[in-house]
mmCIF file of C-alpha atoms in Angstrom:
data_model
loop_
_atom_site.group_PDB
_atom_site.id
_atom_site.type_symbol
_atom_site.label_atom_id
_atom_site.label_comp_id
_atom_site.label_asym_id
_atom_site.label_seq_id
_atom_site.Cartn_x
_atom_site.Cartn_y
_atom_site.Cartn_z
ATOM 1 C CA MET J 15 84.057 120.482 63.254
ATOM 2 C CA GLN J 16 80.880 121.472 65.437
ATOM 3 C CA VAL J 17 78.802 124.157 64.882
ATOM 4 C CA ALA J 18 76.131 125.668 66.176
ATOM 5 C CA ILE J 19 74.404 127.328 64.402
ATOM 6 C CA VAL J 20 71.819 130.295 66.868
ATOM 7 C CA GLY J 21 68.143 131.102 65.234
ATOM 8 C CA ALA J 22 66.263 128.486 62.892
ATOM 9 C CA GLY J 23 65.661 131.274 60.883
ATOM 10 C CA ILE J 24 66.390 131.084 56.709
ATOM 11 C CA GLY J 25 69.077 131.328 56.631
ATOM 12 C CA GLY J 26 70.316 129.062 59.871
ATOM 13 C CA LEU J 27 68.458 126.010 58.610
ATOM 14 C CA VAL J 28 69.797 125.998 54.813
ATOM 15 C CA LEU J 29 73.181 126.614 56.591
ATOM 16 C CA ALA J 30 72.695 123.140 59.042
ATOM 17 C CA HIS J 31 71.426 121.304 56.276
ATOM 18 C CA GLY J 32 74.539 122.343 54.175
ATOM 19 C CA LEU J 33 76.934 122.125 57.122
ATOM 20 C CA ARG J 34 75.646 118.116 58.055
ATOM 21 C CA ARG J 35 75.411 117.246 53.571
ATOM 22 C CA ARG J 36 79.000 118.286 53.452
ATOM 23 C CA GLY J 37 79.858 115.713 56.863
ATOM 24 C CA ILE J 38 80.410 118.142 60.197
ATOM 25 C CA ASP J 39 78.370 118.386 63.166
ATOM 26 C CA ALA J 40 75.664 120.995 62.776
ATOM 27 C CA VAL J 41 73.485 121.745 65.936
ATOM 28 C CA VAL J 42 69.806 124.829 65.495
ATOM 29 C CA LEU J 43 69.685 126.197 68.515
ATOM 30 C CA GLU J 44 66.820 127.985 68.340
ATOM 31 C CA ARG J 45 64.483 129.512 71.652
ATOM 32 C CA ASP J 46 60.865 129.694 70.246
ATOM 33 C CA THR J 47 58.652 126.490 70.665
ATOM 34 C CA ASP J 48 55.830 126.304 67.955
ATOM 35 C CA LEU J 49 57.155 127.228 64.408
ATOM 36 C CA ARG J 50 53.849 127.185 63.077
ATOM 37 C CA ARG J 51 54.112 130.782 64.961
ATOM 38 C CA THR J 52 55.746 131.872 61.534
ATOM 39 C CA VAL J 53 54.310 135.186 60.307
ATOM 40 C CA GLY J 54 53.895 133.602 56.808
ATOM 41 C CA HIS J 55 54.516 136.237 55.199
ATOM 42 C CA GLY J 56 55.347 136.746 50.812
ATOM 43 C CA MET J 57 58.561 136.075 49.876
ATOM 44 C CA HIS J 58 59.945 135.409 46.904
ATOM 45 C CA LEU J 59 63.528 133.170 45.851
ATOM 46 C CA THR J 60 65.429 135.105 43.408
ATOM 47 C CA ASP J 61 68.324 132.539 40.950
ATOM 48 C CA ALA J 62 70.729 133.618 42.490
ATOM 49 C CA ALA J 63 68.872 131.845 45.699
ATOM 50 C CA MET J 64 67.636 128.867 43.657
ATOM 51 C CA THR J 65 70.938 128.270 42.647
ATOM 52 C CA ALA J 66 72.491 128.304 45.867
ATOM 53 C CA LEU J 67 69.648 125.820 47.432
ATOM 54 C CA GLN J 68 70.165 122.918 44.905
ATOM 55 C CA GLU J 69 73.662 123.318 45.847
ATOM 56 C CA THR J 70 72.638 122.807 49.348
ATOM 57 C CA MET J 71 69.893 121.766 49.767
ATOM 58 C CA PRO J 72 68.582 116.956 48.045
ATOM 59 C CA ALA J 73 66.891 117.225 44.557
ATOM 60 C CA ASP J 74 63.824 115.880 46.821
ATOM 61 C CA TRP J 75 64.145 119.105 48.960
ATOM 62 C CA ILE J 76 63.740 121.330 45.852
ATOM 63 C CA ARG J 77 61.275 119.438 43.778
ATOM 64 C CA ARG J 78 59.425 118.886 46.606
ATOM 65 C CA LEU J 79 59.846 123.610 47.030
ATOM 66 C CA HIS J 80 58.543 124.052 43.516
ATOM 67 C CA ALA J 81 55.587 122.212 44.120
ATOM 68 C CA LEU J 82 54.706 124.072 46.560
ATOM 69 C CA ALA J 83 55.478 127.234 44.848
ATOM 70 C CA GLN J 84 53.249 130.135 44.196
ATOM 71 C CA ASP J 85 52.516 132.467 41.376
ATOM 72 C CA SER J 86 50.986 135.000 42.843
ATOM 73 C CA GLY J 87 50.928 137.589 40.843
ATOM 74 C CA ARG J 88 52.817 136.371 38.003
ATOM 75 C CA GLY J 89 50.794 136.148 35.149
ATOM 76 C CA ALA J 90 48.154 139.611 35.757
ATOM 77 C CA GLY J 91 51.510 141.810 37.278
ATOM 78 C CA TYR J 92 50.699 144.641 40.231
ATOM 79 C CA ALA J 93 47.260 146.305 40.304
ATOM 80 C CA VAL J 94 47.900 149.745 42.473
ATOM 81 C CA ARG J 95 44.162 151.632 44.206
ATOM 82 C CA ASP J 96 44.096 154.067 46.220
ATOM 83 C CA HIS J 97 42.492 154.255 49.781
ATOM 84 C CA ARG J 98 39.428 154.542 48.638
ATOM 85 C CA GLY J 99 39.510 151.140 46.089
ATOM 86 C CA ARG J 100 39.921 153.216 43.014
ATOM 87 C CA LEU J 101 42.278 151.448 40.196
ATOM 88 C CA LEU J 102 45.525 153.837 40.029
ATOM 89 C CA ALA J 103 47.272 151.437 37.817
ATOM 90 C CA GLU J 104 47.177 147.701 36.654
ATOM 91 C CA ASP J 105 48.930 144.973 34.676
ATOM 92 C CA LEU J 106 52.506 146.609 35.921
ATOM 93 C CA PRO J 107 55.164 144.058 35.335
ATOM 94 C CA LEU J 108 56.804 142.437 38.016
ATOM 95 C CA ASP J 109 60.402 143.251 38.954
ATOM 96 C CA SER J 110 61.552 139.763 39.464
ATOM 97 C CA PRO J 111 59.543 137.913 37.379
ATOM 98 C CA THR J 112 62.518 134.807 37.498
ATOM 99 C CA GLY J 113 62.868 132.151 40.455
ATOM 100 C CA VAL J 114 60.120 130.824 42.965
ATOM 101 C CA ALA J 115 56.966 132.727 45.669
ATOM 102 C CA THR J 116 56.819 130.871 48.711
ATOM 103 C CA ASP J 117 56.418 132.589 51.460
ATOM 104 C CA ARG J 118 57.965 132.408 54.869
ATOM 105 C CA LEU J 119 55.962 129.678 57.036
ATOM 106 C CA THR J 120 56.082 127.402 54.496
ATOM 107 C CA LEU J 121 60.034 127.595 53.554
ATOM 108 C CA ARG J 122 60.534 127.679 57.456
ATOM 109 C CA LEU J 123 58.832 124.257 57.511
ATOM 110 C CA LEU J 124 59.404 122.893 55.024
ATOM 111 C CA LEU J 125 63.157 123.428 55.973
ATOM 112 C CA THR J 126 62.883 121.468 59.092
ATOM 113 C CA ALA J 127 62.682 118.110 57.366
ATOM 114 C CA GLY J 128 65.717 115.941 58.156
ATOM 115 C CA LEU J 129 66.750 118.158 60.415
ATOM 116 C CA GLY J 130 65.763 115.743 63.856
ATOM 117 C CA GLU J 131 68.158 115.976 66.834
ATOM 118 C CA SER J 132 70.243 118.586 65.527
ATOM 119 C CA LEU J 133 67.286 121.315 65.892
ATOM 120 C CA ARG J 134 66.155 122.221 69.560
ATOM 121 C CA LEU J 135 63.304 124.351 69.975
ATOM 122 C CA GLY J 136 62.821 125.710 73.409
ATOM 123 C CA ALA J 137 66.798 126.148 73.294
ATOM 124 C CA GLN J 138 67.798 130.731 74.053
ATOM 125 C CA VAL J 139 71.344 131.638 74.064
ATOM 126 C CA VAL J 140 72.136 134.294 76.031
ATOM 127 C CA GLY J 141 75.789 134.650 74.673
ATOM 128 C CA TYR J 142 78.820 133.464 73.528
ATOM 129 C CA GLU J 143 82.772 132.789 75.144
ATOM 130 C CA HIS J 144 85.909 132.057 73.880
ATOM 131 C CA ARG J 145 87.373 128.702 75.286
ATOM 132 C CA PRO J 146 90.610 127.347 74.999
ATOM 133 C CA GLY J 147 92.096 125.912 71.763
ATOM 134 C CA GLY J 148 90.682 127.966 69.714
ATOM 135 C CA ARG J 149 86.859 126.917 70.948
ATOM 136 C CA VAL J 150 83.905 128.924 71.998
ATOM 137 C CA ALA J 151 80.497 128.275 73.803
ATOM 138 C CA ALA J 152 77.108 129.318 73.665
ATOM 139 C CA LEU J 153 75.974 130.482 76.822
ATOM 140 C CA MET J 154 71.887 129.151 77.117
ATOM 141 C CA HIS J 155 69.984 130.461 80.219
ATOM 142 C CA ASP J 156 69.546 126.791 81.612
ATOM 143 C CA GLY J 157 73.151 126.438 81.860
ATOM 144 C CA ASN J 158 73.814 124.142 79.704
ATOM 145 C CA ASP J 159 76.625 125.829 77.552
ATOM 146 C CA ARG J 160 76.997 124.309 74.296
ATOM 147 C CA GLU J 161 81.041 123.978 73.405
ATOM 148 C CA VAL J 162 81.711 124.174 69.377
ATOM 149 C CA ASP J 163 84.542 125.192 66.718
ATOM 150 C CA VAL J 164 82.351 127.790 65.126
ATOM 151 C CA LEU J 165 78.869 129.765 66.238
ATOM 152 C CA VAL J 166 76.952 131.418 64.169
ATOM 153 C CA ALA J 167 74.405 134.369 64.352
ATOM 154 C CA ALA J 168 71.294 133.837 62.569
ATOM 155 C CA ASP J 169 68.896 135.022 65.243
ATOM 156 C CA GLY J 170 67.836 137.854 63.358
ATOM 157 C CA VAL J 171 67.950 141.766 62.944
ATOM 158 C CA GLY J 172 68.945 142.662 67.328
ATOM 159 C CA SER J 173 70.780 139.707 67.088
ATOM 160 C CA SER J 174 72.673 140.415 70.808
ATOM 161 C CA ILE J 175 75.795 137.989 69.247
ATOM 162 C CA ALA J 176 75.845 140.309 66.266
ATOM 163 C CA ARG J 177 76.251 143.121 68.538
ATOM 164 C CA GLY J 178 78.648 142.459 70.437
ATOM 165 C CA LEU J 179 81.142 141.389 67.490
ATOM 166 C CA ALA J 180 80.616 144.445 66.195
ATOM 167 C CA ALA J 181 80.385 146.151 69.406
ATOM 168 C CA ARG J 182 77.242 148.743 68.183
ATOM 169 C CA ALA J 183 74.092 147.700 67.084
ATOM 170 C CA THR J 184 74.517 146.276 63.170
ATOM 171 C CA SER J 185 71.243 148.185 61.365
ATOM 172 C CA SER J 186 69.161 151.018 61.829
ATOM 173 C CA PRO J 187 65.512 152.618 62.293
ATOM 174 C CA THR J 188 63.935 153.542 58.240
ATOM 175 C CA ALA J 189 61.072 154.817 60.447
ATOM 176 C CA LEU J 190 58.577 152.551 58.818
ATOM 177 C CA VAL J 191 56.260 150.087 60.750
ATOM 178 C CA GLY J 192 54.904 146.961 58.973
ATOM 179 C CA VAL J 193 52.665 144.357 60.016
ATOM 180 C CA ALA J 194 52.255 141.387 57.886
ATOM 181 C CA GLY J 195 48.981 138.504 58.486
ATOM 182 C CA ARG J 196 47.170 136.161 56.292
ATOM 183 C CA THR J 197 43.459 136.387 55.558
ATOM 184 C CA GLN J 198 41.317 133.681 53.547
ATOM 185 C CA ILE J 199 40.013 134.369 51.049
ATOM 186 C CA ARG J 200 36.602 132.720 51.887
ATOM 187 C CA ASN J 201 36.588 134.996 54.432
ATOM 188 C CA LEU J 202 36.165 137.676 52.286
ATOM 189 C CA GLY J 203 33.081 139.460 51.576
ATOM 190 C CA PRO J 204 31.903 141.085 47.516
ATOM 191 C CA GLU J 205 33.765 144.014 47.801
ATOM 192 C CA ALA J 206 37.180 142.660 49.214
ATOM 193 C CA ARG J 207 37.625 140.179 46.994
ATOM 194 C CA ALA J 208 36.835 142.342 43.950
ATOM 195 C CA ARG J 209 39.398 145.220 45.143
ATOM 196 C CA PHE J 210 42.323 142.112 45.844
ATOM 197 C CA SER J 211 40.705 140.482 42.179
ATOM 198 C CA THR J 212 44.104 140.178 40.988
ATOM 199 C CA GLY J 213 47.491 138.036 41.942
ATOM 200 C CA ALA J 214 49.591 141.066 44.065
ATOM 201 C CA THR J 215 48.149 144.694 44.979
ATOM 202 C CA ILE J 216 49.382 147.069 45.845
ATOM 203 C CA VAL J 217 46.782 149.594 47.994
ATOM 204 C CA LEU J 218 48.621 153.577 48.714
ATOM 205 C CA GLY J 219 46.539 155.743 51.018
ATOM 206 C CA PRO J 220 46.620 159.400 53.587
ATOM 207 C CA GLY J 221 49.525 159.376 56.810
ATOM 208 C CA GLY J 222 52.416 157.379 55.221
ATOM 209 C CA TYR J 223 49.606 153.388 55.243
ATOM 210 C CA GLY J 224 50.350 151.606 51.939
ATOM 211 C CA LEU J 225 49.317 147.804 52.469
ATOM 212 C CA HIS J 226 50.625 144.958 49.987
ATOM 213 C CA GLY J 227 49.981 141.028 48.720
ATOM 214 C CA GLY J 228 49.238 138.239 47.015
ATOM 215 C CA GLN J 229 46.605 135.262 46.661
ATOM 216 C CA HIS J 230 48.328 131.877 47.083
ATOM 217 C CA ARG J 231 46.365 128.907 46.455
ATOM 218 C CA PRO J 232 46.340 126.126 48.501
ATOM 219 C CA LEU J 233 48.667 123.866 48.941
ATOM 220 C CA ASP J 234 49.453 120.219 48.119
ATOM 221 C CA GLN J 235 48.382 118.550 51.830
ATOM 222 C CA ASP J 236 50.172 115.006 50.284
ATOM 223 C CA VAL J 237 53.317 116.996 49.928
ATOM 224 C CA VAL J 238 52.977 119.202 52.661
ATOM 225 C CA ALA J 239 52.408 115.676 54.921
ATOM 226 C CA THR J 240 55.859 114.200 53.667
ATOM 227 C CA PHE J 241 57.358 117.477 56.341
ATOM 228 C CA THR J 242 54.126 117.601 58.899
ATOM 229 C CA ASP J 243 51.830 116.448 60.579
ATOM 230 C CA ARG J 244 49.306 119.462 60.869
ATOM 231 C CA PRO J 245 47.766 120.770 57.060
ATOM 232 C CA LEU J 246 49.456 124.098 56.228
ATOM 233 C CA HIS J 247 47.683 126.703 54.267
ATOM 234 C CA ALA J 248 44.661 123.936 53.218
ATOM 235 C CA GLU J 249 42.908 126.922 51.514
ATOM 236 C CA PRO J 250 43.320 129.792 49.360
ATOM 237 C CA MET J 251 44.725 132.717 51.090
ATOM 238 C CA TYR J 252 45.614 136.657 50.747
ATOM 239 C CA VAL J 253 49.040 137.311 52.247
ATOM 240 C CA TRP J 254 49.568 140.479 52.693
ATOM 241 C CA GLY J 255 51.820 143.858 54.680
ATOM 242 C CA ALA J 256 50.404 147.110 55.833
ATOM 243 C CA VAL J 257 52.891 149.475 55.620
ATOM 244 C CA MET J 258 53.299 152.952 57.602
ATOM 245 C CA LEU J 259 55.653 155.268 58.933
ATOM 246 C CA ASP J 260 56.645 154.252 62.732
ATOM 247 C CA TRP J 261 55.813 157.476 64.510
ATOM 248 C CA VAL J 262 53.810 159.018 67.756
ATOM 249 C CA GLN J 263 50.027 157.801 66.512
ATOM 250 C CA THR J 264 51.897 153.857 65.256
ATOM 251 C CA ALA J 265 54.245 153.156 67.643
ATOM 252 C CA ALA J 266 51.770 151.636 69.456
ATOM 253 C CA LEU J 267 51.166 148.702 66.825
ATOM 254 C CA ALA J 268 55.049 148.505 66.721
ATOM 255 C CA ASP J 269 53.957 146.481 70.359
ATOM 256 C CA ALA J 270 50.816 144.622 69.740
ATOM 257 C CA SER J 271 50.254 140.896 68.768
ATOM 258 C CA GLY J 272 46.765 139.050 67.981
ATOM 259 C CA ASN J 273 43.917 141.248 68.375
ATOM 260 C CA ALA J 274 45.103 144.121 70.121
ATOM 261 C CA LEU J 275 47.114 144.641 67.098
ATOM 262 C CA GLN J 276 44.549 143.423 64.683
ATOM 263 C CA GLU J 277 41.476 146.010 66.131
ATOM 264 C CA ALA J 278 44.610 148.866 66.292
ATOM 265 C CA LEU J 279 45.338 148.434 63.052
ATOM 266 C CA ALA J 280 42.219 148.583 61.351
ATOM 267 C CA ALA J 281 40.841 151.257 63.527
ATOM 268 C CA GLN J 282 43.485 152.991 62.223
ATOM 269 C CA LEU J 283 42.816 152.559 58.698
ATOM 270 C CA ARG J 284 39.052 153.761 59.606
ATOM 271 C CA ASP J 285 40.048 156.855 61.600
ATOM 272 C CA ARG J 286 42.008 157.675 57.641
ATOM 273 C CA ALA J 287 38.635 156.691 55.313
ATOM 274 C CA TRP J 288 39.981 153.910 54.120
ATOM 275 C CA THR J 289 37.219 152.042 52.422
ATOM 276 C CA PRO J 290 35.146 148.909 54.206
ATOM 277 C CA GLY J 291 36.391 146.700 51.068
ATOM 278 C CA LEU J 292 40.147 147.230 52.184
ATOM 279 C CA VAL J 293 39.510 147.295 55.945
ATOM 280 C CA ALA J 294 38.201 143.701 55.427
ATOM 281 C CA MET J 295 41.428 142.420 54.277
ATOM 282 C CA VAL J 296 42.629 143.137 57.757
ATOM 283 C CA GLU J 297 39.214 142.635 59.858
ATOM 284 C CA ALA J 298 38.746 138.840 58.637
ATOM 285 C CA ALA J 299 42.434 138.167 58.809
ATOM 286 C CA ASP J 300 43.338 135.056 61.799
ATOM 287 C CA ALA J 301 44.328 136.551 63.919
ATOM 288 C CA ASP J 302 47.892 134.728 65.979
ATOM 289 C CA SER J 303 48.625 135.366 62.090
ATOM 290 C CA LEU J 304 48.740 139.109 62.811
ATOM 291 C CA THR J 305 52.482 140.302 63.310
ATOM 292 C CA SER J 306 54.479 144.011 63.649
ATOM 293 C CA PHE J 307 57.820 145.370 63.352
ATOM 294 C CA ARG J 308 59.494 148.293 62.497
ATOM 295 C CA PHE J 309 61.688 148.433 59.151
ATOM 296 C CA TYR J 310 65.491 148.351 59.937
ATOM 297 C CA ALA J 311 68.160 148.541 57.080
ATOM 298 C CA ALA J 312 71.982 147.562 57.418
ATOM 299 C CA PRO J 313 74.490 150.096 56.010
ATOM 300 C CA SER J 314 74.333 150.088 52.345
ATOM 301 C CA TYR J 315 78.478 150.111 51.538
ATOM 302 C CA ALA J 316 80.140 146.891 52.760
ATOM 303 C CA ALA J 317 82.783 148.674 55.116
ATOM 304 C CA GLY J 318 79.224 148.969 57.581
ATOM 305 C CA ILE J 319 78.503 145.263 57.437
ATOM 306 C CA ALA J 320 80.599 142.853 59.775
ATOM 307 C CA PRO J 321 82.965 145.134 60.532
ATOM 308 C CA TRP J 322 84.733 143.299 62.408
ATOM 309 C CA ALA J 323 87.960 141.319 62.476
ATOM 310 C CA PRO J 324 87.396 137.631 61.660
ATOM 311 C CA GLY J 325 86.778 134.502 64.192
ATOM 312 C CA VAL J 326 86.019 131.485 65.494
ATOM 313 C CA VAL J 327 82.102 133.851 65.431
ATOM 314 C CA THR J 328 80.678 135.627 62.701
ATOM 315 C CA ALA J 329 76.839 135.259 61.578
ATOM 316 C CA LEU J 330 74.343 135.472 58.575
ATOM 317 C CA GLY J 331 71.096 136.719 57.229
ATOM 318 C CA ASP J 332 69.419 140.082 59.363
ATOM 319 C CA ALA J 333 71.997 139.948 61.886
ATOM 320 C CA VAL J 334 74.095 141.159 59.603
ATOM 321 C CA HIS J 335 72.728 142.196 56.734
ATOM 322 C CA ALA J 336 68.918 143.689 57.655
ATOM 323 C CA MET J 337 67.075 145.244 55.147
ATOM 324 C CA PRO J 338 63.555 146.567 54.714
ATOM 325 C CA PRO J 339 60.741 143.969 53.168
ATOM 326 C CA THR J 340 60.488 145.963 50.215
ATOM 327 C CA GLY J 341 62.711 144.555 48.756
ATOM 328 C CA GLY J 342 61.426 140.918 49.188
ATOM 329 C CA GLN J 343 65.634 140.126 48.998
ATOM 330 C CA GLY J 344 66.135 139.275 52.778
ATOM 331 C CA ALA J 345 64.830 135.433 52.430
ATOM 332 C CA SER J 346 67.522 135.538 49.143
ATOM 333 C CA THR J 347 70.257 137.060 50.864
ATOM 334 C CA ALA J 348 70.869 134.490 53.884
ATOM 335 C CA ILE J 349 70.613 131.742 51.951
ATOM 336 C CA ARG J 350 73.037 133.089 49.845
ATOM 337 C CA ASP J 351 75.605 133.901 52.775
ATOM 338 C CA ALA J 352 74.212 129.497 54.227
ATOM 339 C CA HIS J 353 76.119 128.668 50.602
ATOM 340 C CA VAL J 354 78.660 130.892 50.967
ATOM 341 C CA LEU J 355 80.026 129.886 54.728
ATOM 342 C CA VAL J 356 79.400 126.073 53.595
ATOM 343 C CA GLY J 357 81.460 126.139 50.638
ATOM 344 C CA GLU J 358 84.000 128.031 53.153
ATOM 345 C CA LEU J 359 83.944 125.984 56.707
ATOM 346 C CA ALA J 360 84.217 122.398 54.613
ATOM 347 C CA ASP J 361 87.084 123.843 52.874
ATOM 348 C CA ALA J 362 88.422 123.818 56.551
ATOM 349 C CA ALA J 363 86.920 120.782 57.475
ATOM 350 C CA ALA J 364 89.235 118.941 55.394
ATOM 351 C CA GLY J 365 91.871 120.339 56.249
ATOM 352 C CA ARG J 366 92.570 123.476 53.708
ATOM 353 C CA SER J 367 92.974 126.566 54.862
ATOM 354 C CA SER J 368 91.905 127.038 59.277
ATOM 355 C CA ILE J 369 88.921 128.001 60.545
ATOM 356 C CA VAL J 370 89.695 131.615 60.844
ATOM 357 C CA ALA J 371 90.747 132.397 57.117
ATOM 358 C CA ALA J 372 86.820 130.613 56.217
ATOM 359 C CA VAL J 373 85.413 132.760 57.918
ATOM 360 C CA ASP J 374 87.381 135.694 56.285
ATOM 361 C CA ARG J 375 87.074 134.049 52.943
ATOM 362 C CA TYR J 376 83.011 134.102 53.720
ATOM 363 C CA GLU J 377 82.634 137.804 55.628
ATOM 364 C CA GLN J 378 84.566 139.092 52.280
ATOM 365 C CA GLN J 379 82.077 138.045 49.566
ATOM 366 C CA MET J 380 79.312 138.625 51.775
ATOM 367 C CA ARG J 381 80.259 142.294 52.483
ATOM 368 C CA GLU J 382 79.768 142.978 48.741
ATOM 369 C CA TYR J 383 76.883 140.912 47.583
ATOM 370 C CA ALA J 384 74.730 141.879 50.972
ATOM 371 C CA SER J 385 75.920 145.956 50.448
ATOM 372 C CA GLN J 386 74.523 146.272 47.170
ATOM 373 C CA VAL J 387 71.222 144.319 47.869
ATOM 374 C CA VAL J 388 70.787 146.782 51.001
ATOM 375 C CA ALA J 389 71.251 149.457 49.521
ATOM 376 C CA THR J 390 69.059 148.763 46.528
ATOM 377 C CA PHE J 391 66.095 148.140 48.630
ATOM 378 C CA ARG J 392 66.621 150.553 50.837
ATOM 379 C CA ARG J 393 65.479 152.598 47.950
ATOM 380 C CA PRO J 394 61.705 152.111 48.050
ATOM 381 C CA SER J 395 61.453 152.346 52.311
ATOM 382 C CA THR J 396 62.910 155.810 51.710
ATOM 383 C CA TRP J 397 60.828 156.571 48.410
ATOM 384 C CA THR J 398 57.951 156.461 51.377
ATOM 385 C CA VAL J 399 58.884 158.516 54.305
ATOM 386 C CA ALA J 400 59.925 161.044 51.432
ATOM 387 C CA ALA J 401 56.239 160.895 50.693
ATOM 388 C CA GLN J 402 54.660 160.707 53.519
ATOM 389 C CA ARG J 403 57.311 163.774 54.646
ATOM 390 C CA GLY J 404 56.127 165.947 51.607
ATOM 391 C CA GLY J 405 59.849 164.807 50.355
ATOM 392 C CA ARG J 406 60.398 164.002 46.713
ATOM 393 C CA TRP J 407 62.281 161.106 45.399
ATOM 394 C CA LEU J 408 63.565 160.457 41.062
ATOM 395 C CA PRO J 409 62.575 156.925 39.458
ATOM 396 C CA SER J 410 64.744 155.083 37.761
ATOM 397 C CA PRO J 411 63.142 153.999 34.145
ATOM 398 C CA ARG J 412 62.009 150.347 35.671
ATOM 399 C CA GLU J 413 60.287 152.220 39.116
ATOM 400 C CA THR J 414 58.628 154.916 37.047
ATOM 401 C CA SER J 415 54.803 153.161 36.414
ATOM 402 C CA LEU J 416 55.372 152.908 40.492
ATOM 403 C CA ALA J 417 55.752 155.965 40.349
ATOM 404 C CA SER J 418 53.024 157.807 37.933
ATOM 405 C CA ALA J 419 50.337 155.448 40.443
ATOM 406 C CA ALA J 420 51.722 157.407 43.521
ATOM 407 C CA VAL J 421 51.602 160.494 41.616
ATOM 408 C CA THR J 422 47.589 160.137 40.558
ATOM 409 C CA TRP J 423 47.068 158.461 44.452
ATOM 410 C CA ALA J 424 49.059 161.405 45.541
ATOM 411 C CA GLN J 425 46.543 163.769 43.340
ATOM 412 C CA ARG J 426 43.603 162.571 45.060
ATOM 413 C CA ALA J 427 44.080 162.272 48.560
ATOM 414 C CA ARG J 428 46.371 165.575 49.168
ATOM 415 C CA PRO J 429 48.325 164.478 52.270
ATOM 416 C CA GLU J 430 48.626 166.320 54.772
ATOM 417 C CA PRO J 431 52.927 166.610 55.041
ATOM 418 C CA LEU J 432 53.745 164.996 58.365
ATOM 419 C CA SER J 433 56.650 165.871 60.436
ATOM 420 C CA VAL J 434 58.594 162.961 61.742
#
């Protein structure tokens, strides 16, 4: 069996490792040429994702992941401040205290180790075509098409392959836009350090603007040297994300990058009376680390995910079930996708089922758990939009502390409702 995976994201890389360990020929086709340009947003790998990794990846790889794990916010919990730096709440419990905390750049580079020629950078897939004998070809930009038995779209939100399968977009905008970045703590002044002194912080501001993130310790460079030839996160840093309503005043941010994005975001925060100590997190960031993106989400019901008949082309991760990063579960769910698909394709390779039946079983399982995760983590995005439009939300008991902090902020800031 030969499998082509379009996209070297977290899910695609885990799938490649898992298939190769089962003796299946797998290649990852990634259009980017430098994976170190990956935005370093923090992420949490759930217990389910860690179980999937333990059954997919070698034991030595798991040991390295644990050696590079972060403890961001675990001891102190979250602190919540308003845009002027005033403390609204502290020691809020983490929603997911178990599992492993890391960041996207570290995990992605760690997953490239050992793939060798199975990872093809600068390989742009422009479409696919069914071929005689039940095979499928990944159509390449350079004309060197690759014919395989199974094609997997793992290329994130807006995947043209997944859109072709569904005959529509597989996700829709959530009315929010985000900016993620990394800031070396040594570049922050005393006021900024005091505002972000806890392991993790959420900042709430008027006009739909918010900032969240956590401190990350330096990585063990001896471990880093086992999978990359350049230092990675050698100094303590703050990995953060800004969230705001996607409307006319923020539309330009979603299309900017680098220094232009940094200057535009800092200017917007200053214009909305954010205290300099908070704006400094953006101003002192590594400009090359800043990335902007709109938030998308798939339908939150199973029938709306992967709404196509099973075949030799399928999808995983954000390509098929995008979810807002406010939940921090996108990577964990993509890892679970890869784990399930590896098991089903291994059965097909061993002759215990057909490829189409294996893909069908994968998609049935994926629809069920992915729709549940999307439904759960659509809610924080809905709260943000509703609050800034003058609406209301009803928090569950576990969300009461954060909701109370938001109410305190609203009473102090009294933002004008916006029409979006």
